GROMACS .gro file of C-alpha atoms in nm:
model
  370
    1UNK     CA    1   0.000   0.000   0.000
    2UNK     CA    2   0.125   0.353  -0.048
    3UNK     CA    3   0.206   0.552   0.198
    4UNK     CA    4  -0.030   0.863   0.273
    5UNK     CA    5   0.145   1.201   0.209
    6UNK     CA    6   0.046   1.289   0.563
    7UNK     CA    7   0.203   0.976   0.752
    8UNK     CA    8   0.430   1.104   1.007
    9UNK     CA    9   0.755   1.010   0.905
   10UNK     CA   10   0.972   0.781   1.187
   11UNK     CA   11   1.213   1.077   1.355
   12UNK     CA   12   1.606   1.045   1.260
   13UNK     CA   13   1.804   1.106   1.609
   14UNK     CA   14   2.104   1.335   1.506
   15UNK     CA   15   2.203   1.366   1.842
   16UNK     CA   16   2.469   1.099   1.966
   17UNK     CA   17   2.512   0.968   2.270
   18UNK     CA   18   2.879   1.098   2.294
   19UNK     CA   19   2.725   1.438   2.194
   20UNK     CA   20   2.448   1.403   2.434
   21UNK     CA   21   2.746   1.395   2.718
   22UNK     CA   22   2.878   1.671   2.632
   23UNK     CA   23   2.587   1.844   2.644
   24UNK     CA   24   2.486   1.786   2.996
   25UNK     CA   25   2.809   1.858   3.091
   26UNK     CA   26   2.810   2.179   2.888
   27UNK     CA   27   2.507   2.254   3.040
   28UNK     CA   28   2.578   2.190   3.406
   29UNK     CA   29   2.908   2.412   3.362
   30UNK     CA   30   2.829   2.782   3.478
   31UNK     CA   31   2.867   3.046   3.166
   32UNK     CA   32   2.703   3.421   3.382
   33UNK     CA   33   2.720   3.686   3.140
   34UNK     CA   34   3.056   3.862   3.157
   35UNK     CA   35   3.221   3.504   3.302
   36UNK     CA   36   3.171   3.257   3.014
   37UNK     CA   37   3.504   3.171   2.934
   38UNK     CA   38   3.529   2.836   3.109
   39UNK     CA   39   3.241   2.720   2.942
   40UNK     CA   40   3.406   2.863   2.580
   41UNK     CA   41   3.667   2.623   2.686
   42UNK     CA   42   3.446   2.316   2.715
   43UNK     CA   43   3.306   2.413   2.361
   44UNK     CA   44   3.583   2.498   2.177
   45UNK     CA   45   3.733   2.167   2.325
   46UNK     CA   46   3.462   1.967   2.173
   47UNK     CA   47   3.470   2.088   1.846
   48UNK     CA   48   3.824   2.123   1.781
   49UNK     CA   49   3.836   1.759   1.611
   50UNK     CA   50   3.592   1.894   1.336
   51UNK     CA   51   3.717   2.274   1.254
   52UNK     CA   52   4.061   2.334   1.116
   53UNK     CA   53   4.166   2.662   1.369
   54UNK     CA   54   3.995   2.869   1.674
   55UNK     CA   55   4.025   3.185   1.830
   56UNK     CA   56   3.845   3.351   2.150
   57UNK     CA   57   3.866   3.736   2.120
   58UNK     CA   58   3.901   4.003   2.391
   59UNK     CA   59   3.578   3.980   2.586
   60UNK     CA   60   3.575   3.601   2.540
   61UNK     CA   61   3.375   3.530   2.246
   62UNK     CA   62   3.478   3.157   2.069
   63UNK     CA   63   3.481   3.059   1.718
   64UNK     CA   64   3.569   2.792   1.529
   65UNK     CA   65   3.649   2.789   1.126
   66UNK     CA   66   3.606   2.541   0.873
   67UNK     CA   67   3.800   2.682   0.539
   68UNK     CA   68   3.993   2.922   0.638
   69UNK     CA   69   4.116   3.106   0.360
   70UNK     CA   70   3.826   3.124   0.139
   71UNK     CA   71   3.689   3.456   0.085
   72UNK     CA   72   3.325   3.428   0.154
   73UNK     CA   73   3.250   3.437   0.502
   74UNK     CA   74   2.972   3.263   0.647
   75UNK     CA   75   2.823   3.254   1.001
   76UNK     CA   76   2.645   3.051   1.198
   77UNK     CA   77   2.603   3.166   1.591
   78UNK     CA   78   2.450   3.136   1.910
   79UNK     CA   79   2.536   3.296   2.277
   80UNK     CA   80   2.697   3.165   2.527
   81UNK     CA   81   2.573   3.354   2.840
   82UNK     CA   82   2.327   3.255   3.139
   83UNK     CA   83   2.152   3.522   3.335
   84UNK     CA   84   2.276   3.522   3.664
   85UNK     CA   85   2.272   3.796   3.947
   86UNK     CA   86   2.619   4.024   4.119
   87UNK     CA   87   2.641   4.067   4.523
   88UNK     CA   88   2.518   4.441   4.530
   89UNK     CA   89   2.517   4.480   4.930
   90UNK     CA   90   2.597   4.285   5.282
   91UNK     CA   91   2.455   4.348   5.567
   92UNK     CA   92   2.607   4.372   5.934
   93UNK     CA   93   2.464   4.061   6.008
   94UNK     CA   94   2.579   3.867   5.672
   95UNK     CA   95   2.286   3.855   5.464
   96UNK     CA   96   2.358   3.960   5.057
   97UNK     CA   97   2.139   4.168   4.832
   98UNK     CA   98   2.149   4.103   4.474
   99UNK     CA   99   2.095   4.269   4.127
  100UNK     CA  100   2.062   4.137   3.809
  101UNK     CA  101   2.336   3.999   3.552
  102UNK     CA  102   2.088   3.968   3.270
  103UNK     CA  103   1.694   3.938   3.275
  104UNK     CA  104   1.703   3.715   3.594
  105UNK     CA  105   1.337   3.662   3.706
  106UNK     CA  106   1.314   3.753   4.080
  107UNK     CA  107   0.972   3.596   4.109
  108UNK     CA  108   1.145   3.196   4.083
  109UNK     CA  109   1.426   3.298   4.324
  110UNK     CA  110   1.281   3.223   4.670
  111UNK     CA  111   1.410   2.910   4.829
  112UNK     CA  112   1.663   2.839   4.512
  113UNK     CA  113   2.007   2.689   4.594
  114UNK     CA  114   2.252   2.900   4.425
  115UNK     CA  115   2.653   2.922   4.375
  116UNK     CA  116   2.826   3.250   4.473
  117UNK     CA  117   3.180   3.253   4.262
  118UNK     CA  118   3.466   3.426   4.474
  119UNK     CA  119   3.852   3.385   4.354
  120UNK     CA  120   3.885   3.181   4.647
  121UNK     CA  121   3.617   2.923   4.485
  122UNK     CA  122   3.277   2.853   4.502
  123UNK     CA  123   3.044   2.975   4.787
  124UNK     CA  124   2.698   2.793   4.857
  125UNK     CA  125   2.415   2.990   4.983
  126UNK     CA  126   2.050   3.003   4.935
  127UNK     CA  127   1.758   3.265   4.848
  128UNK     CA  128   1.592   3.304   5.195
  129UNK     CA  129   1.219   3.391   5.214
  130UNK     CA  130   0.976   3.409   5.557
  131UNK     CA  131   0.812   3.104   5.619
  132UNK     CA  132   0.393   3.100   5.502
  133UNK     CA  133   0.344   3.065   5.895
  134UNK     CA  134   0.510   3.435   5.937
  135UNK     CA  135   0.282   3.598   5.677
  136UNK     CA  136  -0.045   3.465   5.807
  137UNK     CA  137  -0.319   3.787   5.839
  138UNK     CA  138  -0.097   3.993   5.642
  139UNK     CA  139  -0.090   4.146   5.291
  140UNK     CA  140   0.123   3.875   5.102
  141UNK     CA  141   0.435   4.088   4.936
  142UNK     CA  142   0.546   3.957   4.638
  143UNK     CA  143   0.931   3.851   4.542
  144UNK     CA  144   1.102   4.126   4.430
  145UNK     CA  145   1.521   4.296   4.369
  146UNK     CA  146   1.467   4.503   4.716
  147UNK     CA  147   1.323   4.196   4.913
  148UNK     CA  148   1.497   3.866   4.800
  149UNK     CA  149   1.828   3.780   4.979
  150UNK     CA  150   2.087   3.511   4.997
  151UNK     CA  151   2.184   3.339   5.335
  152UNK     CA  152   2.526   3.161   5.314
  153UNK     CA  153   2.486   3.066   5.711
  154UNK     CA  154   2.699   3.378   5.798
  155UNK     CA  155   2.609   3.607   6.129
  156UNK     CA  156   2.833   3.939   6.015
  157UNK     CA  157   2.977   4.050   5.676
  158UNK     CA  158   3.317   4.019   5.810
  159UNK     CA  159   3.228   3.632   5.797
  160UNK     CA  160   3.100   3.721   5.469
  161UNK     CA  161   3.412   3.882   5.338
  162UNK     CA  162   3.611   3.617   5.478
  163UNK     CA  163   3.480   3.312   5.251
  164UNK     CA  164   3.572   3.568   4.940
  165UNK     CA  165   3.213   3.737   4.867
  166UNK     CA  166   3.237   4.090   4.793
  167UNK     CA  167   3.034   4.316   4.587
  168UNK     CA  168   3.048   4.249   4.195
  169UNK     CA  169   3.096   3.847   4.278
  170UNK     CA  170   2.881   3.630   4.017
  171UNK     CA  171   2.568   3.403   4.119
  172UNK     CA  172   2.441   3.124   3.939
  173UNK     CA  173   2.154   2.859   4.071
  174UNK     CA  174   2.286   2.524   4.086
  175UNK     CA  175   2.031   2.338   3.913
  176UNK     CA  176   2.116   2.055   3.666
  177UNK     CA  177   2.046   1.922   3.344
  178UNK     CA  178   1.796   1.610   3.293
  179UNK     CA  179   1.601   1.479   3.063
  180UNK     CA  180   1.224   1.422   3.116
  181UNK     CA  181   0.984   1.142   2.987
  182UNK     CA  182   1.279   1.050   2.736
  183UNK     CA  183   1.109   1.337   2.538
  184UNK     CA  184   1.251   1.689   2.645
  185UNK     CA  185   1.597   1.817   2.752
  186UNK     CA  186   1.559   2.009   3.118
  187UNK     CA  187   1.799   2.232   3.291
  188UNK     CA  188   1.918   2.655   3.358
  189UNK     CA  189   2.044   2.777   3.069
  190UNK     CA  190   1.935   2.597   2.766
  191UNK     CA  191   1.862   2.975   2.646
  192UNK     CA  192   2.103   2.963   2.476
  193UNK     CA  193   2.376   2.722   2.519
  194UNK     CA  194   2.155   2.465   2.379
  195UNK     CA  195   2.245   2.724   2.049
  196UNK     CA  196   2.602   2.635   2.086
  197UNK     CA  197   2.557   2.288   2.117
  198UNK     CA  198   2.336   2.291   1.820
  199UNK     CA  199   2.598   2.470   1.582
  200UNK     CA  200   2.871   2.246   1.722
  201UNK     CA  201   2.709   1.981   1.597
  202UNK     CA  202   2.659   2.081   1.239
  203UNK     CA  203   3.043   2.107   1.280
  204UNK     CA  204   3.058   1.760   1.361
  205UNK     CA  205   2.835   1.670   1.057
  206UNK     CA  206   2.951   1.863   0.849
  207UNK     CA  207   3.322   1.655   0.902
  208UNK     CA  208   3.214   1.291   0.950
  209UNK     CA  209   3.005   1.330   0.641
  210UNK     CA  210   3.324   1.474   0.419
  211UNK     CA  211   3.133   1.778   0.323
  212UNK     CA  212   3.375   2.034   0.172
  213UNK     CA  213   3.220   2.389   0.165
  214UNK     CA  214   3.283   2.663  -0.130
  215UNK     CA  215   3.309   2.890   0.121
  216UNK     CA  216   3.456   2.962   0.507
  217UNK     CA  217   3.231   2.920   0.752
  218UNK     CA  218   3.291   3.029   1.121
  219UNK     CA  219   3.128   2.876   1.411
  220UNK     CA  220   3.032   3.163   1.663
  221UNK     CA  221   2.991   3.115   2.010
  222UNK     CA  222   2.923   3.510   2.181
  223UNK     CA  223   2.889   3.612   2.463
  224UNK     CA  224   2.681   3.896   2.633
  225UNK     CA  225   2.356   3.829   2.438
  226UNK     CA  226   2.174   3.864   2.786
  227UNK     CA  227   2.302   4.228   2.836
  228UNK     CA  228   2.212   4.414   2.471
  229UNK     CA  229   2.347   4.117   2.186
  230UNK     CA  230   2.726   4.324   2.324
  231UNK     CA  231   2.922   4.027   2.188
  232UNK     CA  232   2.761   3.950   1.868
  233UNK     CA  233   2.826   4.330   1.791
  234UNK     CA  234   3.187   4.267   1.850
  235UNK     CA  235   3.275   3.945   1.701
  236UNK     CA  236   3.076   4.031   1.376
  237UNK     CA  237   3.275   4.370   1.296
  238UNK     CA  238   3.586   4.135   1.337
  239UNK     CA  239   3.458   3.878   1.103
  240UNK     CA  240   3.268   4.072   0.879
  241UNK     CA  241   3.071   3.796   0.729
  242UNK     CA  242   2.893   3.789   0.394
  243UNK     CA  243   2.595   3.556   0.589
  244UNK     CA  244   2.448   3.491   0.923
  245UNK     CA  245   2.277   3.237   1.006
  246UNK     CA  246   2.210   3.273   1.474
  247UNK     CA  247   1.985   3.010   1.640
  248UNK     CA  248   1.846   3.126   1.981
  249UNK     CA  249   1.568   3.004   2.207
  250UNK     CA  250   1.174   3.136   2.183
  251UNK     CA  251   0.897   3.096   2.368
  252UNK     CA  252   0.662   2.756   2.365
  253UNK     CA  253   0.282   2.949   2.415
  254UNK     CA  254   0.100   2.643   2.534
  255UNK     CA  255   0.159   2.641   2.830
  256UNK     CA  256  -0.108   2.800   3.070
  257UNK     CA  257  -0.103   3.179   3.123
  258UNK     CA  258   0.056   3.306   2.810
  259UNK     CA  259  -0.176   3.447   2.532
  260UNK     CA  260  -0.134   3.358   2.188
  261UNK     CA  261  -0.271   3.623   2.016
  262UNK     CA  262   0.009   3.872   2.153
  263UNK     CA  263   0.257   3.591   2.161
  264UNK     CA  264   0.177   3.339   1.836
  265UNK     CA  265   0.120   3.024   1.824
  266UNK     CA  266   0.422   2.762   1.899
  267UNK     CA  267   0.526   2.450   2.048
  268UNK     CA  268   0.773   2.233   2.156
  269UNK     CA  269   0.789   1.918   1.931
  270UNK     CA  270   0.664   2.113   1.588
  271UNK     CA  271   0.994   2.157   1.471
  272UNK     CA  272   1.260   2.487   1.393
  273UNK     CA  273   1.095   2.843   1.408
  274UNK     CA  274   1.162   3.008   1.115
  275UNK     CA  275   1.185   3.422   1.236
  276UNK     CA  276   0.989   3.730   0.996
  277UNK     CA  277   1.123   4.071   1.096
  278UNK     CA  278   1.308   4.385   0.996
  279UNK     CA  279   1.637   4.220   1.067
  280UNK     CA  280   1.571   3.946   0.849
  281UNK     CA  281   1.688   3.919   0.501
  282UNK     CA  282   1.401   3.750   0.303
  283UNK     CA  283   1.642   3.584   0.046
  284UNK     CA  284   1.784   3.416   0.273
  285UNK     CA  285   1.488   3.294   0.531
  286UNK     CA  286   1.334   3.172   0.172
  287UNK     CA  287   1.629   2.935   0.116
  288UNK     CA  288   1.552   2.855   0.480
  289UNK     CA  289   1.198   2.727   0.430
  290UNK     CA  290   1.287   2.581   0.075
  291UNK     CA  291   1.562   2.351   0.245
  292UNK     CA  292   1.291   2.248   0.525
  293UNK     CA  293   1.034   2.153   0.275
  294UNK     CA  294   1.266   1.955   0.034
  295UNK     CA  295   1.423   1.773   0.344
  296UNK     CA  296   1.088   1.712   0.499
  297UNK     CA  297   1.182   1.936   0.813
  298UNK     CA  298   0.879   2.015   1.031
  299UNK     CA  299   0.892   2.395   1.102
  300UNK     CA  300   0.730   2.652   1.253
  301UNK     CA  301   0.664   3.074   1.156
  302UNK     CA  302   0.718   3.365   1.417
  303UNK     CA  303   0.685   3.747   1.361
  304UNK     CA  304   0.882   4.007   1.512
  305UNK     CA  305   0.761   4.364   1.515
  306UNK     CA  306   1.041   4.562   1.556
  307UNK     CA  307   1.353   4.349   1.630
  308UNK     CA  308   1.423   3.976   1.729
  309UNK     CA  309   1.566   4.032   2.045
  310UNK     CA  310   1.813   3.802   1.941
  311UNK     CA  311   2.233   3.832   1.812
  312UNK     CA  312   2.038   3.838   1.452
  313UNK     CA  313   1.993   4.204   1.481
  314UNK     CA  314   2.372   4.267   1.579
  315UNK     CA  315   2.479   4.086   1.270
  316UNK     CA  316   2.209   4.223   1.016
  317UNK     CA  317   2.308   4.618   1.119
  318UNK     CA  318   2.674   4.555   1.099
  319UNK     CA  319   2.894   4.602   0.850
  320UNK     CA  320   2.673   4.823   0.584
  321UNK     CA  321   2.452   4.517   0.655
  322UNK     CA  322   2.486   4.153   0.654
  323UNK     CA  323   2.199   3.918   0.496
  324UNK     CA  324   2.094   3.770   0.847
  325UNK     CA  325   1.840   3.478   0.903
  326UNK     CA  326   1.704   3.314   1.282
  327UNK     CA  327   1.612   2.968   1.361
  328UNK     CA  328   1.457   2.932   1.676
  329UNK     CA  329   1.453   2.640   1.957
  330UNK     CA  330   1.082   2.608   2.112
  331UNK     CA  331   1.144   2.647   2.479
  332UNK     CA  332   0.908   2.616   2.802
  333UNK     CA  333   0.962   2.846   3.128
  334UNK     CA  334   1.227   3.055   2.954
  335UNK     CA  335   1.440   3.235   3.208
  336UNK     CA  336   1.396   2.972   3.519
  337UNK     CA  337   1.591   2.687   3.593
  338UNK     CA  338   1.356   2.450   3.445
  339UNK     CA  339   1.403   2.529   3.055
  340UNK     CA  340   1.205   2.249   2.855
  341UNK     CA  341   1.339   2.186   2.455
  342UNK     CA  342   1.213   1.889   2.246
  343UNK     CA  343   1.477   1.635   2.184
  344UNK     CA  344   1.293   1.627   1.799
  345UNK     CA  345   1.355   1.978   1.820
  346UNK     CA  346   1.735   1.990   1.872
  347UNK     CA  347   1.784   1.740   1.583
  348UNK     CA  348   1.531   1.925   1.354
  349UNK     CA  349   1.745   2.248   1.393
  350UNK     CA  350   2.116   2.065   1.375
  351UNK     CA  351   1.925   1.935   1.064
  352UNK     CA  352   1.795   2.272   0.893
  353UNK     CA  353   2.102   2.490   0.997
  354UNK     CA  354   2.344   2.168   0.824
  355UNK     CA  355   2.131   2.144   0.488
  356UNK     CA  356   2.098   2.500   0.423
  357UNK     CA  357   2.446   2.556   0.431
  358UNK     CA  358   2.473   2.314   0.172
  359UNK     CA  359   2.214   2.501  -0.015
  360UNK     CA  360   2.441   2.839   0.013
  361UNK     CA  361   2.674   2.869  -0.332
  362UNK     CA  362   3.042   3.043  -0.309
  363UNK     CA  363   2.948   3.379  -0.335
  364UNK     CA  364   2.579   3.358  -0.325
  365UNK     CA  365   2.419   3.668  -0.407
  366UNK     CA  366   2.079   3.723  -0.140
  367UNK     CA  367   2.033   4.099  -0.296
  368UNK     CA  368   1.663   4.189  -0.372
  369UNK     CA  369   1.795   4.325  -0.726
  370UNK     CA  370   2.085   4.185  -0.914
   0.00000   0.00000   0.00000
């Protein structure tokens, strides 16, 4: 019998199982905005075996390149950063106040274990909060910067000051990476190192399948997405590439309490989310969407009104501007330390970033008028 055009077709895992280690320890490695270069390390030490040279510039951005000395420069990035929070104030009696490194969400930050990073190593200490018992009869006062603070079991700041905390030291939770229901990968951070992981391995791909390129093609890893896309705009006016292709995270809308009219309409396990904004050069998102369809990618649309939010902006503006596309990663509970992505979802976009740069010619022309 023939099979129906609309038979789901049996999913292809891309992801390995020594990829899917490094991942989880990628993941569990802390990368705060402003402090990412051990986990630029771990990257740049797992995809060494399929680039032919690296460099990490000034603030600590990491990219890898495949074809060195070809002319045409193509890009494919993500960020490296995590949103974490700096000391900002101790107390006399050795409590911490905190501000944000990033777009930290003060409302999930009550009760979390967290990791204060002082040059004499790593501090433990938790987000206090009064007890439901203490607020009884009272008007409940929500989480917020000027009433959450960590307890690291200190009675002074001198103790404080003693372990190595002082004002400007990084904080990152300590939650881990997991996989749930063998369907979804789960842990702080995916937004947006599962990115890096992605373009890493279209690296690896791109080598154990012998696929020579017309064209150099550098594997970006920035840094300081979290804080105003800072690295992207850095790293691209060194490269200055012809094409960008950037993969970040985006929001999954159904789950309860977000509204889909203001937000679209997307979900984990649908596939790649193919971006429609300013920043985005239509040439090239069409070669997007014409590589999903002829390799029977599932993918999603998203429009942007003004600007992505995302390192795609940095790229398109720079340089007299560079044709600049984004694939997206559906993600639950962005900005918490439960981040939820599809494992059909990770291979779908290793798959559509890897095949559309095997659609892109030496030299290929994405002007609107030739």
């Amino acid at each position: 019998m023939a099979k129906k055009k609309d038979d789901k077709q049996k999913h292809v895992s891309v992801v390995t199982k020594k990829s899917l280690q490094f991942f989880e320890e990628y993941i569990n490695n802390p990368s705060p905005t402003g402090f990412e270069y051990p986990g630029q390390k771990l990257w740049l030490d797992y995809l060494k075996p399929y680039i032919d040279e690296s460099f990490i510039d000034n603030y600590g951005t990491a990219v890898g390149v495949i074809n060195p000395k070809a002319e045409y420069r193509v890009v494919i990035e993500a960020h490296a950063d995590e949103i974490s929070w700096f000391v900002n104030y101790i107390t006399s009696d050795g409590l911490i106040y905190v501000i944000r490194n990033g777009g930290s969400d003060h409302q999930i930050a009550p009760s979390k274990r967290v990791n204060i990073h002082t040059d004499k190593g790593m501090v433990k200490a938790v987000f206090g909060w009064p007890a439901i018992h203490t607020r009884s009869g009272e008007k409940e006062e929500a989480p917020a910067l000027k009433n959450i603070f960590l307890d690291c079991g200190c009675t002074s700041k001198e103790e404080v000051e003693k372990l190595g905390i002082h004002v400007g030291c990084v904080i990152t939770y300590e939650d881990e990476f997991m996989v749930l229901n063998d369907r979804y990968y789960v842990g702080r951070a995916l937004d947006n190192r599962a990115g890096g992981f992605m373009i890493a391995e279209v690296a690896r791909l791109l080598k154990e399948n012998k696929q020579k390129l017309p064209f150099a093609l550098y594997i970006v890893n920035s840094v300081q997405e979290e804080i105003g896309l800072r690295g992207a705009e850095m790293i691209a006016d060194r490269i200055k590439p012809h094409v960008a292709i950037v993969t970040d995270v985006t929001h999954d809308t159904s789950t309860p309490m977000i509204n889909k009219i203001t937000q679209g309409d997307l979900a984990c396990g649908k596939g790649p989310v193919v971006s429609y904004a300013p920043a985005v050069q239509t040439n090239l998102n069409k070669l997007l969407i014409e590589t999903a369809e002829k390799n029977d990618i599932p993918f999603q649309r998203q429009a942007s009104s003004r600007s992505t939010g995302t390192d795609t902006d940095a790229f398109a503006y720079s340089n007299g501007g560079v044709p600049s596309a984004l694939i997206s990663l559906p993600l639950r509970y962005m900005h918490t330390t439960v981040e939820m992505i599809h494992k059909e979802d990770v291979d779908n976009v290793i798959s559509l970033i890897y095949h559309s740069l095997l659609n892109i010619k030496k030299d290929h022309d994405f002007k609107y008028s030739k």
